[in-house]
CSV table of C-alpha atoms in Angstrom, one decimal:
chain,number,residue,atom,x,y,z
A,10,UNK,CA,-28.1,-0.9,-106.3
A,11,UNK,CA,-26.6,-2.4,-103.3
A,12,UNK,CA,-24.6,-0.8,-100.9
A,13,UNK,CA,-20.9,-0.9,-101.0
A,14,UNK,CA,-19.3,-2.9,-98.6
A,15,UNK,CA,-17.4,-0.5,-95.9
A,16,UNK,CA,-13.7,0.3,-97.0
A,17,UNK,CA,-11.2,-1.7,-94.4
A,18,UNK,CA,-8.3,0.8,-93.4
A,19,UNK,CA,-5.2,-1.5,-92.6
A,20,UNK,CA,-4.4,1.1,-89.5
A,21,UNK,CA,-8.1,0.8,-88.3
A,22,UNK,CA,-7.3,-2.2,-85.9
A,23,UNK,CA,-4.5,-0.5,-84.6
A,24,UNK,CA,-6.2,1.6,-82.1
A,25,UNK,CA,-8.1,-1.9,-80.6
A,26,UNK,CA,-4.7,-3.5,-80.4
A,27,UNK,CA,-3.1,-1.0,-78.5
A,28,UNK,CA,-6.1,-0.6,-76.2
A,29,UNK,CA,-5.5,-4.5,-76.0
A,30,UNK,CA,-1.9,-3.7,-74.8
A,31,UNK,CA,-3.2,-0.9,-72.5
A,32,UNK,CA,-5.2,-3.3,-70.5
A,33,UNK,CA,-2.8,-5.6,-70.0
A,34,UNK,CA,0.2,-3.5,-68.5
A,35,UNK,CA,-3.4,-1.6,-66.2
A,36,UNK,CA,-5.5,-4.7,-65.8
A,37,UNK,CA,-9.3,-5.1,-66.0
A,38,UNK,CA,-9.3,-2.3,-63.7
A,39,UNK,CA,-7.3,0.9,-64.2
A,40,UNK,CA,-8.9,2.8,-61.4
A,41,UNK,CA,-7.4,0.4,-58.6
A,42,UNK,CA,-3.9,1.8,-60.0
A,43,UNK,CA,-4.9,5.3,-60.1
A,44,UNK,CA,-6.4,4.7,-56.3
A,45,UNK,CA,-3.3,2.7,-55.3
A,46,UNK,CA,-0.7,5.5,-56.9
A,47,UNK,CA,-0.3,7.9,-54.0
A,48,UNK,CA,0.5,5.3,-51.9
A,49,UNK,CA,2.9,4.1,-53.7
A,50,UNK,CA,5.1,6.9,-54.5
A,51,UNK,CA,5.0,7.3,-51.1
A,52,UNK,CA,6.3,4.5,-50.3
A,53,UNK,CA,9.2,5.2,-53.3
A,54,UNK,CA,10.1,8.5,-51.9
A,55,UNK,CA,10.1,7.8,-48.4
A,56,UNK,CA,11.4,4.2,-48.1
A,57,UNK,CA,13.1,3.2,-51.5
A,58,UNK,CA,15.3,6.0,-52.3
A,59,UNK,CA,16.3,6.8,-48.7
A,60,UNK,CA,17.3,3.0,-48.5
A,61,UNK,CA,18.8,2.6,-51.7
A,62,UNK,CA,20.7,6.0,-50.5
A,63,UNK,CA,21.4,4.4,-47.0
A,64,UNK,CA,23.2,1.4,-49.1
A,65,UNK,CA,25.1,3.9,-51.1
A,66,UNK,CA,26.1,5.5,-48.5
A,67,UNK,CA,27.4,2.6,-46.5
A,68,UNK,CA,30.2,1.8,-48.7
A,69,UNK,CA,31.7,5.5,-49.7
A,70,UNK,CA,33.2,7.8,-46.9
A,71,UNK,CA,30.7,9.7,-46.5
A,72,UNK,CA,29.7,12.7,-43.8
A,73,UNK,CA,27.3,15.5,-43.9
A,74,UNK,CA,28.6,19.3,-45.0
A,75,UNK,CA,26.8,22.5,-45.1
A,76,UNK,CA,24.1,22.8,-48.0
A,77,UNK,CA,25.9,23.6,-51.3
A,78,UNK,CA,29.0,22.6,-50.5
A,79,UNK,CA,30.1,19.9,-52.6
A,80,UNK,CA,33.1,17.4,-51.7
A,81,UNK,CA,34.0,14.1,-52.8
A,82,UNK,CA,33.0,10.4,-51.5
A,83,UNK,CA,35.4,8.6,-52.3
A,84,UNK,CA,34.4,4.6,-52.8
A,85,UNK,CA,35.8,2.4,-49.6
A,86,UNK,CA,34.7,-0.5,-50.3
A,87,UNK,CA,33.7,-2.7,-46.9
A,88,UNK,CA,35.8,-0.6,-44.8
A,89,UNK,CA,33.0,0.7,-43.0
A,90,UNK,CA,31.6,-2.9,-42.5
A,91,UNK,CA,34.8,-4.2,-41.7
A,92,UNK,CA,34.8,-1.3,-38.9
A,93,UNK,CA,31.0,-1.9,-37.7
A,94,UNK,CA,31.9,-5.6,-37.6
A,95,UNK,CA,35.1,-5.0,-35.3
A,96,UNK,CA,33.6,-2.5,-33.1
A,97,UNK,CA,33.1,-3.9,-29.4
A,98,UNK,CA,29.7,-1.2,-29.1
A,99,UNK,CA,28.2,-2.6,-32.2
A,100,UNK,CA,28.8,-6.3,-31.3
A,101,UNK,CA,27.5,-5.3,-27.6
A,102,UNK,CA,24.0,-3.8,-29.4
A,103,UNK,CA,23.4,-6.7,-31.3
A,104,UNK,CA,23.9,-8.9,-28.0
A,105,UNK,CA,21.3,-7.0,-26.6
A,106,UNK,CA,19.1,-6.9,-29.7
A,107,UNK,CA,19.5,-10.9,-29.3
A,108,UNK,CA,18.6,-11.2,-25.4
A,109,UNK,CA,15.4,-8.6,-26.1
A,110,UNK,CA,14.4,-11.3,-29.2
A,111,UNK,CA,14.4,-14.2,-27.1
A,112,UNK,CA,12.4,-13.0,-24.7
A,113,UNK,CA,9.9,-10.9,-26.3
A,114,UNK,CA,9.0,-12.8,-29.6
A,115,UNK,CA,8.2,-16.4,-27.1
A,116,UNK,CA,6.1,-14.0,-24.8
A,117,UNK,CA,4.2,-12.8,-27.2
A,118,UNK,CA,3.4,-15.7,-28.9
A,119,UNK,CA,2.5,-17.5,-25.6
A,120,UNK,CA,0.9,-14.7,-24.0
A,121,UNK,CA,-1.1,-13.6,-27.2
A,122,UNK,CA,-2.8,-16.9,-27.9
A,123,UNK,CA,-3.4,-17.4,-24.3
A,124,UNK,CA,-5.3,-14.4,-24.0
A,125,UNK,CA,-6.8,-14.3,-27.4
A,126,UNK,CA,-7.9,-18.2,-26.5
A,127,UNK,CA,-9.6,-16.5,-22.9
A,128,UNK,CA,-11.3,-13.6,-24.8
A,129,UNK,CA,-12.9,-16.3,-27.7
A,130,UNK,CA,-14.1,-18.5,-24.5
A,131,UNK,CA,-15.4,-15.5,-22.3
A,132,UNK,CA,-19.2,-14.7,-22.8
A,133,UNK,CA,-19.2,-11.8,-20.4
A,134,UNK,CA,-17.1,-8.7,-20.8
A,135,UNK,CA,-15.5,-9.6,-23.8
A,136,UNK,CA,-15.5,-6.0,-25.4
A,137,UNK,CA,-14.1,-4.7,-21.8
A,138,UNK,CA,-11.2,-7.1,-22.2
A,139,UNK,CA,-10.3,-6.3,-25.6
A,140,UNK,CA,-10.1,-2.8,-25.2
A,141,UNK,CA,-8.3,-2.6,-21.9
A,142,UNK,CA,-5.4,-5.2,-23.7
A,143,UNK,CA,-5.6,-2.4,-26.8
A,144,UNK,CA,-5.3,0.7,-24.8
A,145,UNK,CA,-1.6,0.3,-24.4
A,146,UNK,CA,-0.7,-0.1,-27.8
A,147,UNK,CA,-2.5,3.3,-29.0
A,148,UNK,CA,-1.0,5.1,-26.2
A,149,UNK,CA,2.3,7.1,-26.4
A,150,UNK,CA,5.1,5.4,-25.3
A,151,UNK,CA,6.3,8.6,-23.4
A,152,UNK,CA,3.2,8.3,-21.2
A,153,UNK,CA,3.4,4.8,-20.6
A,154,UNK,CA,7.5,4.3,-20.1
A,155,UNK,CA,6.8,7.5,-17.3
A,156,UNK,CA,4.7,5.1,-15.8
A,157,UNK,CA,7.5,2.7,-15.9
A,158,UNK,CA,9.9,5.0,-14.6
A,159,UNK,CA,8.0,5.5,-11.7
A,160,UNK,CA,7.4,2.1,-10.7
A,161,UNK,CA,11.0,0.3,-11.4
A,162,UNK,CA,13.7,3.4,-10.2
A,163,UNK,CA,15.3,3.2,-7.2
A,164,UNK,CA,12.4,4.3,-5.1
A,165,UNK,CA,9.3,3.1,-7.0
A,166,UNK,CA,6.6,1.4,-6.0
A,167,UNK,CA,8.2,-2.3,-7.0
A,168,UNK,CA,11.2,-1.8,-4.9
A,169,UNK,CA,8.8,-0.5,-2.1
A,170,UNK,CA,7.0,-3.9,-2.5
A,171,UNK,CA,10.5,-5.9,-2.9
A,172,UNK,CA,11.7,-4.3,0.5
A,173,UNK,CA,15.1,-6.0,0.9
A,174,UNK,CA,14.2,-8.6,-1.9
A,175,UNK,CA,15.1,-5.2,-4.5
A,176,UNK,CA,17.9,-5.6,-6.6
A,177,UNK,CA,20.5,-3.7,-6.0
A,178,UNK,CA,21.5,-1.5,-8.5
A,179,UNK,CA,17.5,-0.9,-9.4
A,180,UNK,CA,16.3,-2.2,-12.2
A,181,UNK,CA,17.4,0.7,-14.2
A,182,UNK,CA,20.7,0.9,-13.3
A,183,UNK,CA,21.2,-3.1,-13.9
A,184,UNK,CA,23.0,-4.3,-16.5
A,185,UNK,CA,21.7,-7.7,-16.4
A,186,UNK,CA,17.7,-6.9,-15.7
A,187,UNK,CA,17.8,-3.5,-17.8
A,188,UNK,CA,17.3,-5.2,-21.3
A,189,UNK,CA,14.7,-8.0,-20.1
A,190,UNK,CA,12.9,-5.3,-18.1
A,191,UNK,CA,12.8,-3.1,-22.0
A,192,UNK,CA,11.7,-6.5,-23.0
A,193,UNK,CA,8.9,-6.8,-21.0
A,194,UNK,CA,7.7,-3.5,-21.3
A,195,UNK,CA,7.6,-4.0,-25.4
A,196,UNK,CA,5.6,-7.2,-24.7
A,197,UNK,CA,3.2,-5.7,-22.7
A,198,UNK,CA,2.6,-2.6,-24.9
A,199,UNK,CA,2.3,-4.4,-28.1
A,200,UNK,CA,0.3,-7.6,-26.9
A,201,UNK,CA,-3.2,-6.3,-27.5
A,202,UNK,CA,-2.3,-5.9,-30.9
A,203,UNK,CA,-0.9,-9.4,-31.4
A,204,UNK,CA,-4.1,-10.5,-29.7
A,205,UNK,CA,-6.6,-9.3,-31.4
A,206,UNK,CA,-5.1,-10.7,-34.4
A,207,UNK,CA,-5.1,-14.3,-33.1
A,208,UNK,CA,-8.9,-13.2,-31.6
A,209,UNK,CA,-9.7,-12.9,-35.3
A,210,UNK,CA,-7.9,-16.4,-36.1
A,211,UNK,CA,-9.7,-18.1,-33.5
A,212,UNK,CA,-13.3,-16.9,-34.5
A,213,UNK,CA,-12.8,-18.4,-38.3
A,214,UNK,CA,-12.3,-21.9,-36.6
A,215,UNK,CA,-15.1,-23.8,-37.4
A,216,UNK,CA,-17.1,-25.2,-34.1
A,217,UNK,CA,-17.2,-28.6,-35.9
A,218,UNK,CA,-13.7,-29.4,-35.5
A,219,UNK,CA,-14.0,-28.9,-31.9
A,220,UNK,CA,-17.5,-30.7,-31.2
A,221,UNK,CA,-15.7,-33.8,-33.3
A,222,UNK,CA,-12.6,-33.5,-31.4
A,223,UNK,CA,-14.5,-34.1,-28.2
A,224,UNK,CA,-16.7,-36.4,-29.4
A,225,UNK,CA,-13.4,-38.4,-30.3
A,226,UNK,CA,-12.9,-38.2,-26.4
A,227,UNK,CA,-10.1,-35.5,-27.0
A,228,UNK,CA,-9.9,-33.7,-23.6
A,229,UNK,CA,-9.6,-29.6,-23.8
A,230,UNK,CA,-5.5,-29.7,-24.0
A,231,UNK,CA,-5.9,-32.1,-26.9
A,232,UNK,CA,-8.5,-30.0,-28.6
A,233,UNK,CA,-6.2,-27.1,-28.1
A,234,UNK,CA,-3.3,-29.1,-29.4
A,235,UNK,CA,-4.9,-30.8,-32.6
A,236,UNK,CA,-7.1,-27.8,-33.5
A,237,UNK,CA,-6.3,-25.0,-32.3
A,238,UNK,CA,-2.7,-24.7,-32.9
A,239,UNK,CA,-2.6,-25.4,-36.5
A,240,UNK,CA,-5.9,-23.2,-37.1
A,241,UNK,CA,-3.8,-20.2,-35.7
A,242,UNK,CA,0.0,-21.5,-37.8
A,243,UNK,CA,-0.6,-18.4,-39.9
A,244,UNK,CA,-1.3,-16.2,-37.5
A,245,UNK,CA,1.7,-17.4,-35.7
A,246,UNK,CA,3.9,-17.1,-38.5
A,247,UNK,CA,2.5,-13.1,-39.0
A,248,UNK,CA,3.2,-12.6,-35.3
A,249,UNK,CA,6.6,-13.6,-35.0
A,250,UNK,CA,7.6,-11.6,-38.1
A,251,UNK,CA,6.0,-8.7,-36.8
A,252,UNK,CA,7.6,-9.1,-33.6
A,253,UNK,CA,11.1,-9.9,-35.3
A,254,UNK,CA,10.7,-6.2,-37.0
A,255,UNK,CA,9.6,-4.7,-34.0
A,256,UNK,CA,12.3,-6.2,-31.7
A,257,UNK,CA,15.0,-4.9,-35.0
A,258,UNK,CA,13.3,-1.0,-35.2
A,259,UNK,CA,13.6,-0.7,-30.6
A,260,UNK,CA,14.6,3.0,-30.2
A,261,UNK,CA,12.3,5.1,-28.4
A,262,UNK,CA,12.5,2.6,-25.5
A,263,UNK,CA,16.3,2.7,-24.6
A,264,UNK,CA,16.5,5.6,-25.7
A,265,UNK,CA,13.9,7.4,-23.1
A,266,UNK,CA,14.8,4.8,-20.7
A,267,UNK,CA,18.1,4.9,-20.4
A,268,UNK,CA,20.1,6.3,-23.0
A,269,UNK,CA,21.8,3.6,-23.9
A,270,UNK,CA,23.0,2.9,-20.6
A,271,UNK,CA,24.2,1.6,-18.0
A,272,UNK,CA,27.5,1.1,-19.8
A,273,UNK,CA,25.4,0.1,-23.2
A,274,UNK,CA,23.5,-2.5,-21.2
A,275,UNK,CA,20.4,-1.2,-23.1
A,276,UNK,CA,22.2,0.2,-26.3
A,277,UNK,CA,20.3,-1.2,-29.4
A,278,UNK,CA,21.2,-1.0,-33.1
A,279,UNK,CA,18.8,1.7,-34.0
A,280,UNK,CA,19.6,3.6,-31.0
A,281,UNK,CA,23.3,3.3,-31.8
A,282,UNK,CA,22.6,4.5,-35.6
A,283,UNK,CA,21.2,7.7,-34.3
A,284,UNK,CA,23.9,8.5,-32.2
A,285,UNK,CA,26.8,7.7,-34.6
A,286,UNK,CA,25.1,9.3,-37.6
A,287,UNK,CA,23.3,12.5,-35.9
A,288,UNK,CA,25.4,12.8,-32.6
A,289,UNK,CA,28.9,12.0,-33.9
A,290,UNK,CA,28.6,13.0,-37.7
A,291,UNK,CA,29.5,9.7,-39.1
A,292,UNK,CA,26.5,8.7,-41.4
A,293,UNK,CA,28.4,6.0,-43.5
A,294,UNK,CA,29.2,3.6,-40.1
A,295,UNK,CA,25.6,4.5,-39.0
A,296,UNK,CA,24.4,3.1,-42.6
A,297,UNK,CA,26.7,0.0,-42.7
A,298,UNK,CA,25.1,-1.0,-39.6
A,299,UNK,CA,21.9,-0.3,-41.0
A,300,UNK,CA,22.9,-2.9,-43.9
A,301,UNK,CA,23.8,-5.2,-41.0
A,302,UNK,CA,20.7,-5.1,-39.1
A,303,UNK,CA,18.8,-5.5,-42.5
A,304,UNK,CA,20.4,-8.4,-43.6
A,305,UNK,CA,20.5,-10.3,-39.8
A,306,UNK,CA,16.6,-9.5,-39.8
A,307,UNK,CA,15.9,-11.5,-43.3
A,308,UNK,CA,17.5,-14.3,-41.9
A,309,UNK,CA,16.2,-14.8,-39.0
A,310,UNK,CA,12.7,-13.9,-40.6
A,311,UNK,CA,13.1,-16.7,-43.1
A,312,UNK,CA,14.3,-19.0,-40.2
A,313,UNK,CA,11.5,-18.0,-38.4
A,314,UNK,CA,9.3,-18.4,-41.4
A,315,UNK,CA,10.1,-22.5,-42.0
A,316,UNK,CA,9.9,-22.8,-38.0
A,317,UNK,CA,6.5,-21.4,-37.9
A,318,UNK,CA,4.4,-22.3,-41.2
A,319,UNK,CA,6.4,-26.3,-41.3
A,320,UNK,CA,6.2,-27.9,-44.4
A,321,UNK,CA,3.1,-28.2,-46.5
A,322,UNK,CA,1.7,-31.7,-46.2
């Protein structure tokens, strides 16, 4: 007698189906979720909810009480914009937020591919070169804005050198050099970062674009111009956003500098958050500039973003 065909169970191809749907929502590889999951509840509990909090907490009055006292927060709308927005401090730190962007994000830029286009050319001491242009970036910035200190006050070394050519007040009690000087200081601590990055851009150019460009009879400029440049347009792009963030998050730098000062020559957004929200107990103004700052650094990212990267062709 033959064997009886196997009994089919309707529900048997549920458990294929649902391993079907399983895959889909985890992908061909579940383990690179299970890997990737730390990071990024990390990034949910110490980025997200804070700023979806921050945004709350910009448009309720809202001030910090002892812990378990509860009180009400009542809604207000855009009155705390509306007093961010008409405050002569805030429009004074995103002046100086603006005169620190123009000078820092061209610098970089300029100064980053310059060097990085050195360091790709260089045979000898290329490894010498890249760390000496790295070891500012890794170092603290308290040890290396002492340095600072002690060359640009009253009686440092650059005044020393200026003699009667020093500015007078000193460079740190300037209105008009203090923020370019904090500018400057960012530019140089960051730059070996921003170099090595277009270092890495440079080495993926091919050599035959260069050896046709010159046999073309392009001089060096023009190989620069027409094959360099838009080899690096990515990078470019990824440096200028980088240093747009950087030049929105300046803190530490003011802050250990100057204070703020002189007069809120040097007073920056995020500087001027932590002294209205921790100093001076008024957390919802701190977050509506916080909204602010947010919103001005999209823009000018985006704008920054078609500059940059052009149209496709």
């Amino acid at each position: 007698m033959g064997s009886a065909a196997p009994a089919h169970h309707p529900g048997s191809a549920h458990p294929r189906r649902s391993g079907g749907a399983l895959r889909r929502w985890l992908g061909e590889n579940p383990l690179g979720i299970l890997l990737s999951a730390p990071y990024a509840i990390f990034v949910i509990v110490v980025f997200l909810i804070p700023f979806g909090f921050g945004v709350w907490m910009s448009f309720h009055d809202f001030y910090f009480t002892a812990p378990g006292v509860e009180v009400p927060h009542p809604f207000v709308g855009f009155d705390n914009f509306a007093t961010v927005i008409n405050d002569p401090a805030v429009q004074q730190a995103f002046g100086n937020l603006l005169i620190f962007l123009v000078i820092n994000v061209p610098l970089t830029v300029v100064l980053g591919l310059l060097l990085a286009s050195g360091l790709d050319a260089a045979v000898q001491w290329r490894g010498f070169f890249r760390i000496s242009y790295y070891v500012p970036y890794i170092t603290a910035s308290v040890a290396t804005l002492a340095v600072w200190i002690f060359l640009f006050n009253s009686n440092g070394v650059v005044n020393s050198l200026l003699g009667p050519l020093a500015p007078e007040p000193s460079w740190l009690a300037n209105p008009t050099l203090i923020m370019p000087l904090i500018a400057l200081y960012v530019t140089w601590k960051n730059l070996g970062f921003y170099i090595l990055l277009y270092l890495a851009a440079l080495q993926n150019v091919p050599s035959e674009l260069h050896e046709a460009a010159q046999l073309d009879g392009a001089g060096r400029w023009q190989r620069f111009r027409s094959v360099t440049l838009p080899a690096v347009r990515p990078v470019t792009s990824l440096v200028v956003l980088l240093s747009i963030i950087t030049t929105a998050q300046i803190f530490t730098e003011p802050y250990l500098l100057t204070g703020g000062g002189p007069n809120g020559a040097s007073m920056t957004p995020a500087l001027l958050m932590y002294q209205l929200g921790i100093q001076q107990g008024k957390p919802d103004i701190a977050a509506a500039i916080g909204m602010i700052l947010v919103i001005a650094v999209l823009i000018v990212s985006l704008i920054s973003r078609r500059i940059t990267e052009g149209k496709d062709r």
